[in-house]
Short mmCIF file of C-alpha atoms in Angstrom, two decimals:
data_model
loop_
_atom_site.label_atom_id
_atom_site.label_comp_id
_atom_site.label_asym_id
_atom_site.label_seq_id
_atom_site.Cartn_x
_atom_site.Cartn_y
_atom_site.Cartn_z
CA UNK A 536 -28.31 50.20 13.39
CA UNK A 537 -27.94 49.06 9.92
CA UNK A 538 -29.93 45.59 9.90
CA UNK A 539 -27.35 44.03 7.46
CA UNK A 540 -24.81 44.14 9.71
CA UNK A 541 -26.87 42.67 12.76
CA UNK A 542 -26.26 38.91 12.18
CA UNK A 543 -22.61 39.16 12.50
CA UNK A 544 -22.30 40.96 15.47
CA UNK A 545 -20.77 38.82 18.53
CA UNK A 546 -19.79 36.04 16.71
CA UNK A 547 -16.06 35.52 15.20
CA UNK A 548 -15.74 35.43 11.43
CA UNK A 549 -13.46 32.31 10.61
CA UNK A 550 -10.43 33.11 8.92
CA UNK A 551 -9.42 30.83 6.33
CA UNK A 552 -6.57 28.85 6.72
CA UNK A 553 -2.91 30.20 5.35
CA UNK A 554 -1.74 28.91 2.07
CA UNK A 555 0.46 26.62 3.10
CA UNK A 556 -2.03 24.62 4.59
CA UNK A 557 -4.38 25.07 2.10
CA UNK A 558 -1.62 23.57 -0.29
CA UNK A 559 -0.54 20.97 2.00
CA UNK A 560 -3.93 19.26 2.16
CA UNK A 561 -4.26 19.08 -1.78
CA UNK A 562 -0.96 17.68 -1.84
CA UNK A 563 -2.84 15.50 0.81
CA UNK A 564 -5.64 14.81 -1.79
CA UNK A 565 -3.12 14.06 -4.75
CA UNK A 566 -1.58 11.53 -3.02
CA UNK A 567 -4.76 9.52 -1.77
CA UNK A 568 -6.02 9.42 -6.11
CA UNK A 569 -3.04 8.55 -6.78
CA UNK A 570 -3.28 5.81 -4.03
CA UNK A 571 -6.29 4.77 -5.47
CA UNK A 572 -5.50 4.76 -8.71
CA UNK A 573 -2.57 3.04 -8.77
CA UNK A 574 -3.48 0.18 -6.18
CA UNK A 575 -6.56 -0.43 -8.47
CA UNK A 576 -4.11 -0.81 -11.61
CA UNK A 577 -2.02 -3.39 -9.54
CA UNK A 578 -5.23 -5.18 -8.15
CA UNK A 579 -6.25 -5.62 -11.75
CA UNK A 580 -2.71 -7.09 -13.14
CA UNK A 581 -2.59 -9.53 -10.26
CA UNK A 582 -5.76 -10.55 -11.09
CA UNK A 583 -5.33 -10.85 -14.85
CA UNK A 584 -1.87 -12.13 -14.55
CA UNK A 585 -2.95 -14.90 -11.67
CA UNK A 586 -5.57 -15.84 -13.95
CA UNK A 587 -3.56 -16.26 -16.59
CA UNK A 588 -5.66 -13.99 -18.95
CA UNK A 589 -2.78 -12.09 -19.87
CA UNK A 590 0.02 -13.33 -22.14
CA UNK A 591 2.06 -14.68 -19.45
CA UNK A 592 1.46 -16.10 -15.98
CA UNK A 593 3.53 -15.16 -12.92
CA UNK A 594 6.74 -17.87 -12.96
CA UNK A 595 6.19 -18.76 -9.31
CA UNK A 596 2.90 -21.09 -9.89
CA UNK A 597 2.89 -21.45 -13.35
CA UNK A 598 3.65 -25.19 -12.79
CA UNK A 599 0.16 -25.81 -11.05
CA UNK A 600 -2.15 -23.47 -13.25
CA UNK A 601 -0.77 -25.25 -16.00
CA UNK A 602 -1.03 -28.87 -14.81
CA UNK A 603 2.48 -29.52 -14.81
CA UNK A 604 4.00 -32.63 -13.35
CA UNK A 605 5.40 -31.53 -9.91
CA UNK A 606 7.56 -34.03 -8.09
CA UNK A 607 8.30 -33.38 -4.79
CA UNK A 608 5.75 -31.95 -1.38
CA UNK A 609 7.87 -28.64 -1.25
CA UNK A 610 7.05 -27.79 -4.81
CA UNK A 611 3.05 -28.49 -3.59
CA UNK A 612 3.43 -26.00 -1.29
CA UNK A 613 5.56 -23.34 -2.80
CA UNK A 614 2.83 -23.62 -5.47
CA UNK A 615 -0.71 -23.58 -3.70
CA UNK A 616 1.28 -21.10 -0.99
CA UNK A 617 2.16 -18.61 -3.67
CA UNK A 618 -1.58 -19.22 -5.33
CA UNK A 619 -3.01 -18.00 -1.65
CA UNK A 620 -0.44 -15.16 -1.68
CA UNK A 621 -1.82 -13.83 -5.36
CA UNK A 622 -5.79 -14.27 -4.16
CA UNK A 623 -5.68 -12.90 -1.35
CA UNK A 624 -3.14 -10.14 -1.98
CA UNK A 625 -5.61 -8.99 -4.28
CA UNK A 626 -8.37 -8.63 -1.57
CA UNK A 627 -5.93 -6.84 0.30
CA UNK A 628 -4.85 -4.13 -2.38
CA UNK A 629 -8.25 -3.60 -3.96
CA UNK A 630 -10.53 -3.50 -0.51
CA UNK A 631 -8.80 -1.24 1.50
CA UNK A 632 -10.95 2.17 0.16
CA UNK A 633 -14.06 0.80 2.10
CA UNK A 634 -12.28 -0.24 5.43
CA UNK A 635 -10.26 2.87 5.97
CA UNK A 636 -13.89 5.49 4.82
CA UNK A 637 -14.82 6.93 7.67
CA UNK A 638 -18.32 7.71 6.01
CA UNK A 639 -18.56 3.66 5.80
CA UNK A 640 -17.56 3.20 9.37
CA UNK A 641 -20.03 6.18 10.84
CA UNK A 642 -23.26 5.16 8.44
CA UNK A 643 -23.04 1.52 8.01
CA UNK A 644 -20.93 -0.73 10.26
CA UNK A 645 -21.63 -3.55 9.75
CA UNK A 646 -20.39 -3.19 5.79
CA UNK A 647 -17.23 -1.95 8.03
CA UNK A 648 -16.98 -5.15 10.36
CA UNK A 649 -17.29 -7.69 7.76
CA UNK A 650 -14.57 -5.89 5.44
CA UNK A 651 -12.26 -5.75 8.57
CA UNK A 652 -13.23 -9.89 8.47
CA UNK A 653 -12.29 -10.21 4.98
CA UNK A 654 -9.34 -8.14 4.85
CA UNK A 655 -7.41 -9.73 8.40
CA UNK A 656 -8.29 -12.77 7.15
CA UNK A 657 -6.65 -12.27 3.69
CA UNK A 658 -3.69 -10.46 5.85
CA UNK A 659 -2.74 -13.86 7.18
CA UNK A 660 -3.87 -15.60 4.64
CA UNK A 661 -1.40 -13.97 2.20
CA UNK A 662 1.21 -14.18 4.81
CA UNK A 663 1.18 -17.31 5.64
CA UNK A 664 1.11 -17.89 1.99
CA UNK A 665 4.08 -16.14 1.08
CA UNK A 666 6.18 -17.61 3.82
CA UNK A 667 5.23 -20.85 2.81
CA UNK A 668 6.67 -20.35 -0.39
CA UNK A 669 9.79 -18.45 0.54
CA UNK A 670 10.51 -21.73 3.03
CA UNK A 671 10.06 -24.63 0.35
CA UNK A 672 11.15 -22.23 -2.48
CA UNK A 673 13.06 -19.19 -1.61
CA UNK A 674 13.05 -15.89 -3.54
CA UNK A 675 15.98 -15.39 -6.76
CA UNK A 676 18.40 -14.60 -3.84
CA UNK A 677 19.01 -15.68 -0.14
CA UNK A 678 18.95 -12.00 0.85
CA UNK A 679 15.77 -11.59 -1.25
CA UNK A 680 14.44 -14.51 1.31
CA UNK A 681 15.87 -12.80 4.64
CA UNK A 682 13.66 -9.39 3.97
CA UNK A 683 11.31 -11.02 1.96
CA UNK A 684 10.19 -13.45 5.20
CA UNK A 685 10.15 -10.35 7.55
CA UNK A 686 8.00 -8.35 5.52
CA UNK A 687 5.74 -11.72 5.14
CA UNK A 688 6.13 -12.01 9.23
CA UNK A 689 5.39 -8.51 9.97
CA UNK A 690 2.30 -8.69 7.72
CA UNK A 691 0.83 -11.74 9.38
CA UNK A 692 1.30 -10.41 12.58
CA UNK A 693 -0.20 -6.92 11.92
CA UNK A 694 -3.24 -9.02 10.72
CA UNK A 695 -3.37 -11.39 13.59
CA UNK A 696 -3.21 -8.85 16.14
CA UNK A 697 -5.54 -6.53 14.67
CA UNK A 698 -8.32 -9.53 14.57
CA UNK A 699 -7.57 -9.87 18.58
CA UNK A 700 -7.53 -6.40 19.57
CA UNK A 701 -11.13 -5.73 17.44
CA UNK A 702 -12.47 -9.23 19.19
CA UNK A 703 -11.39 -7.55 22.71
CA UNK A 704 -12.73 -4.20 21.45
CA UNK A 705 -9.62 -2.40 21.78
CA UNK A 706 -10.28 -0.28 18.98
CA UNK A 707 -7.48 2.03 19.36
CA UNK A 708 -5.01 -1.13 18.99
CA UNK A 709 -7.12 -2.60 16.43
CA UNK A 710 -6.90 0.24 14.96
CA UNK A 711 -3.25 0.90 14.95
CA UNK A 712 -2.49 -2.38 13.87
CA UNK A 713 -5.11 -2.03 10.71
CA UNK A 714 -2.60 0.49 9.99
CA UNK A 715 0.60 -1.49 10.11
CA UNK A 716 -1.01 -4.00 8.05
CA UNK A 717 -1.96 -1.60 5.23
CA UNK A 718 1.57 -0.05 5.33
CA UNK A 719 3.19 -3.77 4.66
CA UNK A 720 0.52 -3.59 1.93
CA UNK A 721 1.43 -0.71 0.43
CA UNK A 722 5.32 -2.33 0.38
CA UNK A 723 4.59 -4.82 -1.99
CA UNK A 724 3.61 -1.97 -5.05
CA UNK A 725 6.21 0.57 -3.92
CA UNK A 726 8.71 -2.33 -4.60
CA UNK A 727 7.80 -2.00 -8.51
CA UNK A 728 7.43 1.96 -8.43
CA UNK A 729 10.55 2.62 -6.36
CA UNK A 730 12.39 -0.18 -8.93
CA UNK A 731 11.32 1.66 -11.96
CA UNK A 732 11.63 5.11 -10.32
CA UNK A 733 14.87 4.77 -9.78
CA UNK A 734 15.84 3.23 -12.79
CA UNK A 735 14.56 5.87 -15.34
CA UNK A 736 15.32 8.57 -13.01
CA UNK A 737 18.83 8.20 -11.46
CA UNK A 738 20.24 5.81 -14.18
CA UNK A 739 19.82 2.57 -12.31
CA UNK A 740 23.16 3.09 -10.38
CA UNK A 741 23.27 0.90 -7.90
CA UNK A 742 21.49 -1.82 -9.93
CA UNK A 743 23.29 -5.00 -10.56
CA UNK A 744 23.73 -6.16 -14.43
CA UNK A 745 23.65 -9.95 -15.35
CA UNK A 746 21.67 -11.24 -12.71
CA UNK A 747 24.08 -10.06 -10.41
CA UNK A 748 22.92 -7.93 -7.19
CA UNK A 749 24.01 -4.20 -6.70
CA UNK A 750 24.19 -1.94 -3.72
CA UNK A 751 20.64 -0.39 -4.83
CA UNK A 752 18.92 -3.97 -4.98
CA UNK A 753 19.99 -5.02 -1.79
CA UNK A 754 19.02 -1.54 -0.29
CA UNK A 755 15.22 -2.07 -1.98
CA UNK A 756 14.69 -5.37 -0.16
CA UNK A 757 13.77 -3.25 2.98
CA UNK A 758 13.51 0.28 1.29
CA UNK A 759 10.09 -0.63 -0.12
CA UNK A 760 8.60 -2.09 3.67
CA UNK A 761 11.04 -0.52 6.44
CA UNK A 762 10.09 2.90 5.58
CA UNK A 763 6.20 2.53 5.25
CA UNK A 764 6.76 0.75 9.07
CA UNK A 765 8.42 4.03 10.43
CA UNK A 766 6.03 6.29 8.80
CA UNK A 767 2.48 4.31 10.35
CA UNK A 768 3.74 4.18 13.77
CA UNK A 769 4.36 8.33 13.43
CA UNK A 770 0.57 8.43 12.12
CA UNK A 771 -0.13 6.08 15.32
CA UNK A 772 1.71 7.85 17.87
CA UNK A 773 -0.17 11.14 16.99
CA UNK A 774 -3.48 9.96 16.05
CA UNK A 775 -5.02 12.05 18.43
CA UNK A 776 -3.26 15.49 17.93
CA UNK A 777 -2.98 18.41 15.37
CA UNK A 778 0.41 18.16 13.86
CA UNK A 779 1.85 21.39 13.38
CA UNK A 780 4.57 22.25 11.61
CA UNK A 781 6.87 25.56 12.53
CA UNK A 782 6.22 28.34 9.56
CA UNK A 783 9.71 28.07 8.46
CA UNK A 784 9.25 24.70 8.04
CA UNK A 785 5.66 24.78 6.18
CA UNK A 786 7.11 25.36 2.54
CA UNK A 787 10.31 23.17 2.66
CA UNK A 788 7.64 20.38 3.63
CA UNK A 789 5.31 21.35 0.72
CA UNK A 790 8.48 21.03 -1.89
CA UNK A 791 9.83 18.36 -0.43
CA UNK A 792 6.20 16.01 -0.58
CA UNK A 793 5.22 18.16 -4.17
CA UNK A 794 8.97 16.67 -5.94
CA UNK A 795 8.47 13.36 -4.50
CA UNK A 796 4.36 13.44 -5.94
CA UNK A 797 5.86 14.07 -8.94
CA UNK A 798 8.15 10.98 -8.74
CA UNK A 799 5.42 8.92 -7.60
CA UNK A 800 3.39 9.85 -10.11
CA UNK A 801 5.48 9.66 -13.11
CA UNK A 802 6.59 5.83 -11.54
CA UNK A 803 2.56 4.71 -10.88
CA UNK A 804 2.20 5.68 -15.12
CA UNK A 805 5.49 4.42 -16.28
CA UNK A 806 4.45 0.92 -14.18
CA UNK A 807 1.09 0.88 -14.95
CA UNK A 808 0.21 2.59 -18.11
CA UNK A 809 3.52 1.96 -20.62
CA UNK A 810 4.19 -0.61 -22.99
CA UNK A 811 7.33 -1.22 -20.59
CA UNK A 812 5.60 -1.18 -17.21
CA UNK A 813 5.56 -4.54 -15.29
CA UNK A 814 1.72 -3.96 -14.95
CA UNK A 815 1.13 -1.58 -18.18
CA UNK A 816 2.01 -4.30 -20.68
CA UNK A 817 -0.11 -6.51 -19.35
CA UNK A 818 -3.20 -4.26 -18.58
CA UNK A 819 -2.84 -2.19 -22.41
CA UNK A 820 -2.96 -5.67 -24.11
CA UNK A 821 -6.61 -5.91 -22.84
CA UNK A 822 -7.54 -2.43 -24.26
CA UNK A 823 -9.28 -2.50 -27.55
CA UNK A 824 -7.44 -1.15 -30.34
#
């Protein structure tokens, strides 16, 4: 018997996996960088912009940073309530690569358990803060309000009940609720990149001039949340199953999440890394020239 050819007799070679999936799960990869990227980009402008070390501070508590003379207990809370919202939203947006690695959560736990502390806590926190200033303030429209305070709600919840569920170690609720709390965070920097995508891309139709509100603004107030919802409670529903697609079915998928990678791409640069983007000409003005 050739000796060569001993060691792989009885055992069954692996075959590797078909294209498709091969493709699929870089698509997979593209879209977590990109994830990272981007979320680090807005992390940094909310920072920056909170801070006021960029040219221009965010409208909604530029009264207090600057010491301005504010009058009545509502504008104290809209104020300090947005202030919370900005802090802790950036906790939320920048920490979420070390409580979702599952390396983290296997080799070192209790790195794991105090970032879940942190990050429920700033969950509510920023919640709470929002709501407080969409009560005593409101948003530029009352519909902006309406969706505005359910996202806010849904948020605070997800965080609450993800606290309770890891205190009662449930960790498959915990867990699922985590999830639903990281989806409402995702909501508030798709806002910007659908905004923009759809803008440059389709022509803004639907986009009201003036001031005024079109069909495509009100559609974004729960566009850039509702969807997110729907597509974590898929993820939690089949947490513990292979999802697999039906052949026919394999390539439409892989065009279908490929065209829209490419539109989240080209919206994450045009945001974050133009002259024009709501976070790029902020960011650019602190690169050296």
């Amino acid at each position: 018997m050739n000796e060569q050819a001993r060691p792989t007799m009885g055992r069954v070679q692996p075959q590797p996996a078909p294209v498709e999936d091969r493709v699929l799960r870089g698509v997979g990869r593209f879209y977590r960088f990109a994830a990272l990227a981007g979320l680090a980009a807005f992390g940094s402008y909310i920072i920056l912009r909170a801070a006021g070390a960029t040219f221009k501070n965010f409208e909604q508590w530029h009264t207090l940073v600057a010491g301005l003379p504010m009058p009545t207990v509502s504008d104290w809370i809209a104020n300090i309530g947005i202030g919370v919202h900005f802090v802790t939203g950036a906790v939320l947006v920048l920490a979420w690569p070390i409580l979702f690695s599952a390396r983290i959560r296997a080799r070192h736990r209790a790195v794991h358990r105090w970032t879940g502390r942190v990050y429920v806590s700033a969950g509510v926190l920023a919640g709470i803060g929002g709501l407080s200033f969409i009560l005593t303030h409101g948003a530029y429209t009352r519909s902006a309000s309406i969706a505005f305070g359910l996202w806010g709600a849904v948020l605070t919840l997800s965080a609450v009940m993800a606290y309770v569920h890891a205190r009662a170690k449930r960790f498959d609720l915990h867990r699922a609720w985590v999830i639903r709390l990281f989806a409402m965070v995702l909501g508030a920097w798709l806002f910007d990149l659908e905004f923009r995508a759809w803008k440059d891309l389709a022509g803004g139709i639907g986009i009201g001039k003036g001031g005024a509100s079109g069909p495509f603004d009100q559609a974004i107030l729960y566009l850039f949340f509702v969807p997110n919802l729907v597509i974590a409670e898929f993820f939690i529903r089949n947490a513990h199953r292979r999802i697999v697609l039906p052949r026919r079915l394999t390539w439409p998928a892989v065009a279908v999440l490929a065209v829209t990678g490419l539109v989240f791409a080209y919206a994450i640069l045009a945001v974050s890394a133009t002259p024009t983007g709501k976070y790029g000409k902020h960011l650019l003005q602190l690169v050296p020239r």
